[in-house]
Short mmCIF file of C-alpha atoms and ligand atoms in Angstrom, two decimals:
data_model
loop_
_atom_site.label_atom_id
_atom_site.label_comp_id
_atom_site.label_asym_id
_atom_site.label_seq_id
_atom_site.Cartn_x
_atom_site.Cartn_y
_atom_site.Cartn_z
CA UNK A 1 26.94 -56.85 -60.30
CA UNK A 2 26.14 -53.49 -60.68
CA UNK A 3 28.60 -53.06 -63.42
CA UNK A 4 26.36 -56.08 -65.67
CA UNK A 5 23.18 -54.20 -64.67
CA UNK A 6 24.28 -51.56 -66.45
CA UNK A 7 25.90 -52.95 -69.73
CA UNK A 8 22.62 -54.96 -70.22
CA UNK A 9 20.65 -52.24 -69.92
CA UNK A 10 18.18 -53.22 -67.07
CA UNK A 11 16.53 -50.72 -64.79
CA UNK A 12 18.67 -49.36 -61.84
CA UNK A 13 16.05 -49.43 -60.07
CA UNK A 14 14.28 -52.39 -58.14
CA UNK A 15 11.86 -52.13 -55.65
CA UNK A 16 13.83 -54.40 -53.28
CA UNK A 17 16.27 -52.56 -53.51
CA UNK A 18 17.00 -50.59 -50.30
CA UNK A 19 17.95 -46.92 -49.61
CA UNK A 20 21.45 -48.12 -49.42
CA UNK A 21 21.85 -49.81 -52.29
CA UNK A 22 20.25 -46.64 -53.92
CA UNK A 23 23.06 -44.50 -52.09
CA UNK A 24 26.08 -46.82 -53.35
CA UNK A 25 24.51 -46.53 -57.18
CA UNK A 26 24.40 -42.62 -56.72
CA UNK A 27 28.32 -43.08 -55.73
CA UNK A 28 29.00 -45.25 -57.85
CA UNK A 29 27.71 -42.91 -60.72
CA UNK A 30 29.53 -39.83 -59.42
CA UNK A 31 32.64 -41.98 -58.92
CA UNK A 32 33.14 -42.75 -62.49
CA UNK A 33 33.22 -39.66 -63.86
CA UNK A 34 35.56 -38.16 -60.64
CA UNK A 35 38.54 -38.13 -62.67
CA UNK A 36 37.64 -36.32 -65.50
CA UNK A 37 35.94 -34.03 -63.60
CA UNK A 38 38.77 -32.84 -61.89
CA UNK A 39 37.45 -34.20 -58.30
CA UNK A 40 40.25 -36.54 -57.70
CA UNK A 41 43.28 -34.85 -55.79
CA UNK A 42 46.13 -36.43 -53.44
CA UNK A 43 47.00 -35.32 -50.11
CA UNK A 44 51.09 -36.57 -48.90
CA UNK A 45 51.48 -37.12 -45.03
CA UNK A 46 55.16 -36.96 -43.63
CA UNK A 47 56.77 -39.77 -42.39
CA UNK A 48 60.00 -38.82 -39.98
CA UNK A 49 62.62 -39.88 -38.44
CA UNK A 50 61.44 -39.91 -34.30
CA UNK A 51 64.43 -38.78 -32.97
CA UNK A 52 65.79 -35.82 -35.88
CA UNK A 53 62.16 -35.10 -37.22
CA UNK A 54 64.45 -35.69 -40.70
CA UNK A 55 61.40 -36.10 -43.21
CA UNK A 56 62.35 -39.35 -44.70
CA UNK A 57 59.52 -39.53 -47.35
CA UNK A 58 55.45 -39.13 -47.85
CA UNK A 59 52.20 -40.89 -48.33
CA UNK A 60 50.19 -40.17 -51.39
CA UNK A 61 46.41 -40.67 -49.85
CA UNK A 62 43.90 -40.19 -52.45
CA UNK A 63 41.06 -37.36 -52.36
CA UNK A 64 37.44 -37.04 -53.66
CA UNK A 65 35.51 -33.82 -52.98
CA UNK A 66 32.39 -33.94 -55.00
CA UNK A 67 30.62 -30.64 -55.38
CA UNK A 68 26.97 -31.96 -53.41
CA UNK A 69 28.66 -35.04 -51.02
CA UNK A 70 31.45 -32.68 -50.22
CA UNK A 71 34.93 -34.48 -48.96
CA UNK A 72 34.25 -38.29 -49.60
CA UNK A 73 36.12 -40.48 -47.35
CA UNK A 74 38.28 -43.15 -48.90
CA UNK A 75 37.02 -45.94 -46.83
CA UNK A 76 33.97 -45.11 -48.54
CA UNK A 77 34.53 -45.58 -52.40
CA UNK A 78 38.19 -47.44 -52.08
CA UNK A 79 35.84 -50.33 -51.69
CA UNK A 80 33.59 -49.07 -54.54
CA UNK A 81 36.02 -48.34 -56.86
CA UNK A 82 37.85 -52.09 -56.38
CA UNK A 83 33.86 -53.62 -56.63
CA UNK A 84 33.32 -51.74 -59.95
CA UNK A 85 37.03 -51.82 -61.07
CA UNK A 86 37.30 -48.39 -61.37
CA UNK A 87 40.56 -48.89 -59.08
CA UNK A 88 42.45 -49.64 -62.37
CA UNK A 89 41.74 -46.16 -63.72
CA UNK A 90 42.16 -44.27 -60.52
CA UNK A 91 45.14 -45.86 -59.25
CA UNK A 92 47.09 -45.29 -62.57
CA UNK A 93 45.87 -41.46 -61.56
CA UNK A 94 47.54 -41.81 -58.37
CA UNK A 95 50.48 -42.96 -59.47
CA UNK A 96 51.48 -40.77 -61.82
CA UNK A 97 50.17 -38.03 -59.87
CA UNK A 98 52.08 -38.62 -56.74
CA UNK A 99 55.48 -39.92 -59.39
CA UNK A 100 54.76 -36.10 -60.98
CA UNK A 101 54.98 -34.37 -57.79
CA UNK A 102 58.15 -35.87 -56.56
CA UNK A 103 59.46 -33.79 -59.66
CA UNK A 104 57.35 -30.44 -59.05
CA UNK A 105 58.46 -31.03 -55.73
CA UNK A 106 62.39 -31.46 -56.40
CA UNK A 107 62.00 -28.53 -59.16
CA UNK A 108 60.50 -26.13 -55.96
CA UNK A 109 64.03 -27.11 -53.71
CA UNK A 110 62.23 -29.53 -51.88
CA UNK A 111 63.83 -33.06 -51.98
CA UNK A 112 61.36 -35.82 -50.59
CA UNK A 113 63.32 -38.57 -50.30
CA UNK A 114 60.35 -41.23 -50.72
CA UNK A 115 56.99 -41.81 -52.19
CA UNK A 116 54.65 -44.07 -50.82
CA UNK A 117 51.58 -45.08 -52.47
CA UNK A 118 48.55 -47.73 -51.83
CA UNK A 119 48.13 -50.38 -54.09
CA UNK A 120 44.72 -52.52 -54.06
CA UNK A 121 44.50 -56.54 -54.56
CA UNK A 122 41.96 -55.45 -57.54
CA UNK A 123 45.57 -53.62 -59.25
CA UNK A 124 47.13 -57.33 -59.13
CA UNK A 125 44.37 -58.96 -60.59
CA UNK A 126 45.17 -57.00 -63.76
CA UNK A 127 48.28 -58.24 -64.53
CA UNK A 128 49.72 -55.41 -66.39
CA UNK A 129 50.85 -53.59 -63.09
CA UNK A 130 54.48 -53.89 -63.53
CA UNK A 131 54.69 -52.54 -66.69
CA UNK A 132 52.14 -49.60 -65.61
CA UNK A 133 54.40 -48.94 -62.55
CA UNK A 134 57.80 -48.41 -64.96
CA UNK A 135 55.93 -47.05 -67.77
CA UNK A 136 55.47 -44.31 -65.30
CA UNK A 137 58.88 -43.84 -63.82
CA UNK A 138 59.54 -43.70 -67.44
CA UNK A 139 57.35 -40.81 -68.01
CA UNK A 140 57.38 -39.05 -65.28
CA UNK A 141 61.44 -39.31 -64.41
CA UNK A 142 61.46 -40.39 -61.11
CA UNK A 143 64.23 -42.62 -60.15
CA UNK A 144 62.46 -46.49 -58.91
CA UNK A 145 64.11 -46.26 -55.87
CA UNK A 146 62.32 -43.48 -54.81
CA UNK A 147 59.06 -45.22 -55.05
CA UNK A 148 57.61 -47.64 -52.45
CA UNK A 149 54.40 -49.34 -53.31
CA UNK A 150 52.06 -50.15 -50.11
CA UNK A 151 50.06 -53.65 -49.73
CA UNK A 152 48.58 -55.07 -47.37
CA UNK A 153 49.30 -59.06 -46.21
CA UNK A 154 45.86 -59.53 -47.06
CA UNK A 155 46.80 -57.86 -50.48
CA UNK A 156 49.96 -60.90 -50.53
CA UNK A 157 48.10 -63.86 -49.48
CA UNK A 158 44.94 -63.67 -51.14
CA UNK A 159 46.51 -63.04 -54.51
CA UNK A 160 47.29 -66.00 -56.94
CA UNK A 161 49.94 -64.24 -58.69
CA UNK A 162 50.95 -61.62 -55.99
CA UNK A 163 54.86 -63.07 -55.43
CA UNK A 164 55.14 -63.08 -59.17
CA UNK A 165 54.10 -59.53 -59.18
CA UNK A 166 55.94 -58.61 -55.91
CA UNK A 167 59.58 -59.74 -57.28
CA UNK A 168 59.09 -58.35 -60.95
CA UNK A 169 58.26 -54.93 -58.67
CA UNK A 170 61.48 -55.36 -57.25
CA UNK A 171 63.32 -56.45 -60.20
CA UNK A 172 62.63 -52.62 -61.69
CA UNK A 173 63.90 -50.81 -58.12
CA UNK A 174 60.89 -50.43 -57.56
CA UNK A 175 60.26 -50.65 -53.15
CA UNK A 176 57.69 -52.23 -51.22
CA UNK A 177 56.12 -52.36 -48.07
CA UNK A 178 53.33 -54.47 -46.00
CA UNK A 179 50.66 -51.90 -44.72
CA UNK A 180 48.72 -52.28 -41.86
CA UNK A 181 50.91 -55.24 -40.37
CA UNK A 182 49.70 -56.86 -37.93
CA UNK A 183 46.35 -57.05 -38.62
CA UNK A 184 46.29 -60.01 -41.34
CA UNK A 185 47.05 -63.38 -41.82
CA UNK A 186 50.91 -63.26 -43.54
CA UNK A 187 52.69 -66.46 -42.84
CA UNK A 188 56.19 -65.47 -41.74
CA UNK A 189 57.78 -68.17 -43.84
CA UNK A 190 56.46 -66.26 -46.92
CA UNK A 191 57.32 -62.71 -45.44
CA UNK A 192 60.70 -64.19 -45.51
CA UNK A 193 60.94 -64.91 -49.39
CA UNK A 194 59.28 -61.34 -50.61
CA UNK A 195 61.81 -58.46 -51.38
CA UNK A 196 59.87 -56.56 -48.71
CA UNK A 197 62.07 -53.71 -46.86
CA UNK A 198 59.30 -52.05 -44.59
CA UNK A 199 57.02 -53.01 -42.44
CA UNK A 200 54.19 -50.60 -41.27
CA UNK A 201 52.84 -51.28 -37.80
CA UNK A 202 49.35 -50.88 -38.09
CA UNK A 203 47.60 -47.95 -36.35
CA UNK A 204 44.86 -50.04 -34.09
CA UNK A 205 48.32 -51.48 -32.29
CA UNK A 206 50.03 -47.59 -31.60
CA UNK A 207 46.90 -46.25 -30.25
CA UNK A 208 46.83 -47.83 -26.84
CA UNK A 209 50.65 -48.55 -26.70
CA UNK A 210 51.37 -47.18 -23.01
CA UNK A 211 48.26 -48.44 -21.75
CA UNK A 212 47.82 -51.69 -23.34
CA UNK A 213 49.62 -54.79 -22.64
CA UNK A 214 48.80 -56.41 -25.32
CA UNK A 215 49.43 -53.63 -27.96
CA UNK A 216 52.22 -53.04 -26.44
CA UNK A 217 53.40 -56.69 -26.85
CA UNK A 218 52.14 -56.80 -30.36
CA UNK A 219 54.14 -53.43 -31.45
CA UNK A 220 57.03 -54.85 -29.67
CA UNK A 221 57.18 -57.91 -31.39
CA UNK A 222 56.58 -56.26 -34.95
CA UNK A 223 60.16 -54.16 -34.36
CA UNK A 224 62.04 -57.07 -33.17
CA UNK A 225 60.50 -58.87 -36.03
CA UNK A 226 61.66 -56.36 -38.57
CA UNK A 227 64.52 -56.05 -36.96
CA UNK A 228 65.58 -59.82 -36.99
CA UNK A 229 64.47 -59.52 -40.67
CA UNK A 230 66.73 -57.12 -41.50
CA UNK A 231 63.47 -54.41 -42.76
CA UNK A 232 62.49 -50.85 -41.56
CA UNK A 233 59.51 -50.41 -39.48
CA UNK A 234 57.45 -47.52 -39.30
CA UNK A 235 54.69 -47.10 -37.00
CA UNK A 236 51.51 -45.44 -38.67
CA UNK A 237 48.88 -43.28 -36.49
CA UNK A 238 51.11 -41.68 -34.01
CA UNK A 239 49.52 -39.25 -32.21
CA UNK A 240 51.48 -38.51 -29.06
CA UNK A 241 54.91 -37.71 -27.78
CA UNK A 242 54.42 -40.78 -25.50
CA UNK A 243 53.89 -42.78 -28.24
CA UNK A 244 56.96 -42.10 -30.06
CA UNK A 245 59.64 -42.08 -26.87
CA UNK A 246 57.92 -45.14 -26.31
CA UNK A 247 58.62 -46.74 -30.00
CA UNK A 248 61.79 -44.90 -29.99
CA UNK A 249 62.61 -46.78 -26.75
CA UNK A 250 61.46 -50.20 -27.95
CA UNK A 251 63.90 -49.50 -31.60
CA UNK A 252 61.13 -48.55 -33.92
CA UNK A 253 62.75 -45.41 -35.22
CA UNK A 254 60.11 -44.63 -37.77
CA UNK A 255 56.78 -43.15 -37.66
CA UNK A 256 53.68 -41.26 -39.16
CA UNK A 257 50.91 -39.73 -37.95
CA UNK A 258 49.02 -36.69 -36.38
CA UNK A 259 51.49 -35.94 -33.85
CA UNK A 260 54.05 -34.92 -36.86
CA UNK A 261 51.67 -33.91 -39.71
CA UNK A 262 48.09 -34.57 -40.78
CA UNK A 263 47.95 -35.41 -44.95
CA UNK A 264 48.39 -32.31 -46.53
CA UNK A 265 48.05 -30.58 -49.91
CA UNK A 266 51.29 -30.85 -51.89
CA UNK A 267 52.36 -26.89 -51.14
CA UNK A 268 51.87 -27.08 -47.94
CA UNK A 269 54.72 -29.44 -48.22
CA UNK A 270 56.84 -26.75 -49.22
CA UNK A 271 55.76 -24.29 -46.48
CA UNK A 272 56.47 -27.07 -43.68
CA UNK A 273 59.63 -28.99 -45.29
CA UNK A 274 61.63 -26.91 -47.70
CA UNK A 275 65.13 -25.96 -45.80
CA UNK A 276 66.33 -23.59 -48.63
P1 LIG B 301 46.41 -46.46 -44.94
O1 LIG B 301 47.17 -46.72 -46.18
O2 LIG B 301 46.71 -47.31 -43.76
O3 LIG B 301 46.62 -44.92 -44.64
C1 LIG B 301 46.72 -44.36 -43.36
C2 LIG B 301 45.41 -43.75 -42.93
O4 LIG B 301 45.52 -43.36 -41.56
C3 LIG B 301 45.04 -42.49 -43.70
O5 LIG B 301 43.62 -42.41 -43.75
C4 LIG B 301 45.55 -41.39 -42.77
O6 LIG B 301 44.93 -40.14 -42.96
C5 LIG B 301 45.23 -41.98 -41.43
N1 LIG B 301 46.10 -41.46 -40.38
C6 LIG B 301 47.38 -41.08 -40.48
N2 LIG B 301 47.87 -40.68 -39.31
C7 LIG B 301 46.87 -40.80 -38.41
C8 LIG B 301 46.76 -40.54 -37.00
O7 LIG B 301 47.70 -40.11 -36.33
N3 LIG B 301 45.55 -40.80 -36.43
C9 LIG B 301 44.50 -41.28 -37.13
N4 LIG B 301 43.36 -41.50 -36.46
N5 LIG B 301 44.57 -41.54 -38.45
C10 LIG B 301 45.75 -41.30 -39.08
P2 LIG B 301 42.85 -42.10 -45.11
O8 LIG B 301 43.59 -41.06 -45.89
O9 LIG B 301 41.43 -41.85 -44.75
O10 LIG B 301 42.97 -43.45 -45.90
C11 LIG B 301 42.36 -44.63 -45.42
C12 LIG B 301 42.78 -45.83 -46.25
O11 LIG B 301 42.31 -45.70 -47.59
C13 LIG B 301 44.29 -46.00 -46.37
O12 LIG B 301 44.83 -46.58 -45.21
C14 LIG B 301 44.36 -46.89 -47.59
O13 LIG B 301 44.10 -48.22 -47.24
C15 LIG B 301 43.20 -46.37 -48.42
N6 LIG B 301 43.74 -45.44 -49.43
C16 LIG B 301 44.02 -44.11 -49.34
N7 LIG B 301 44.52 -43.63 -50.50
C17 LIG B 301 44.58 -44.69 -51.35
C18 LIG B 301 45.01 -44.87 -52.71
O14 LIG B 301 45.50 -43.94 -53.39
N8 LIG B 301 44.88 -46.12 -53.25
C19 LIG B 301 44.39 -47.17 -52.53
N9 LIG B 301 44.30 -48.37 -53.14
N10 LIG B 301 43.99 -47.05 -51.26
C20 LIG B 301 44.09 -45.83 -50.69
MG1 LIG B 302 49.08 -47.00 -46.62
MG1 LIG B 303 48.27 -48.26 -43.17
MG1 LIG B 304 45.89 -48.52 -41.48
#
């Protein structure tokens, strides 16, 4: 709405509207011009192997420090930027900013086997992903295989066209996996007919896995599901040693979080990872 206030040039500003609504204009107005003004950066978190440590591949998580707000959270203007569809612009950023560094990366002697990034519904809508996505790898050099885009189920079921999109994905190498499982609404006879290969166990189930009962059941069924289906499973937000014996225990032989690394700025991959 805010997006046909402005084109038809009414006034921002309504007396009904509320201090909020002022606060998510102000955003909104900074957020459009974050790219160009250089305030956009990535951060890549590690995600291991539990039982080498082996780095099997990152997680490109988006940035905005703004020079008043400071460090803007993405749970605050990842829903902004999909309202205003300024997601189109900044995920093509993303992209072939986390693509680039996979090369900067493998030019510095570090090889990172795998780059994950976060795809929004609002991307599908579009259409053009798939050729955006190879136009890319094109571009940038990166091999498709190396790349795994993120959704979440919500991202699969609530898009018309989101199968469609899903298998072309696949049909250029490209990899995918369902974010945040666990928490949606995917039917498991449709799980069954994407060319998923990973599932991510969301991080609301790993927090209270030794103490829970019924995270604990949850996480456990997630691994034997993945198993049965033939995918990897990683568990995201793992912040304890318990955590991991525990999901090493139950076969989930994947994971990411806090206990490993915290997102970091791409050289401090080098300091951390680089063998050579
Ligand atoms: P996500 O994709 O599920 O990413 C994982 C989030 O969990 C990240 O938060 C990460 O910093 C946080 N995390 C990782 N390990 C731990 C842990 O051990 N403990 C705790 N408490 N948290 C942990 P972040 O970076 O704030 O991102 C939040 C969400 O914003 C992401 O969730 C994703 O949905 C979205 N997002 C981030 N970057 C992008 C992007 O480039 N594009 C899109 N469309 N969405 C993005
Ligand atoms: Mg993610
Ligand atoms: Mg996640
Ligand atoms: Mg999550």
């Amino acid at each position: 709405q805010a997006k046909a206030r402005g084109r038809n040039g009414y006034s921002f500003y309504t007396p009904s509207m509320t201090g909020e609504g002022v606060e998510r204009l102000r955003l909104e107005t900074f957020l459009r011009r974050s790219i160009e003004k250089d305030e956009i950066f990535l951060n890549y978190q590690p995600q291991v192997e539990i039982d080498t440590g082996r780095l099997i591949g990152v997680e490109a998580l988006v940035r905005w420090n703004h020079p008043e707000l400071g460090l803007v959270p993405p749970i605050r203007f990842i829903p902004l930027a999909e309202d205003t569809g300024f997601i189109n612009q900044l995920g093509k950023w993303v992209l072939e900013e986390a693509c680039r560094q996979m090369i900067r990366w493998q030019a510095a002697g570090l090889n990172v086997p795998k780059m994950a990034v976060n795809l929004s519904a609002k991307q599908f809508e579009r259409g053009s992903i798939v050729n955006m996505v190879a136009d890319i790898l094109r571009e940038t050099g990166l091999e498709p295989q190396r790349l795994q885009l993120e959704v979440t189920e919500s991202v699969i079921m609530n898009t018309g066209d989101a199968m469609v999109f899903i298998n072309d994905l696949h049909s250029i190498g490209v990899g995918l996996a369902i974010d945040d499982f666990g928490t949606g609404y995917s039917s498991l006879a449709y799980l069954k007919q994407l060319p998923v290969q990973t599932l991510k166990i969301d991080r609301s189930f790993i927090k209270d896995i030794s103490t829970d009962v019924n995270d604990e059941a949850i996480a456990i069924a997630i691994i034997q599901l993945g198993k049965s289906m033939n995918l990897s499973v990683i568990a995201e937000g793992v912040e304890t040693e318990e955590q991991a014996a525990f999901l090493l225990r139950h076969g989930c032989h994947l994971a990411q979080g806090y206990f490993y690394s915290k997102p970091v700025a791409a050289d401090d991959m080098l300091t951390r990872w680089r063998t050579s």
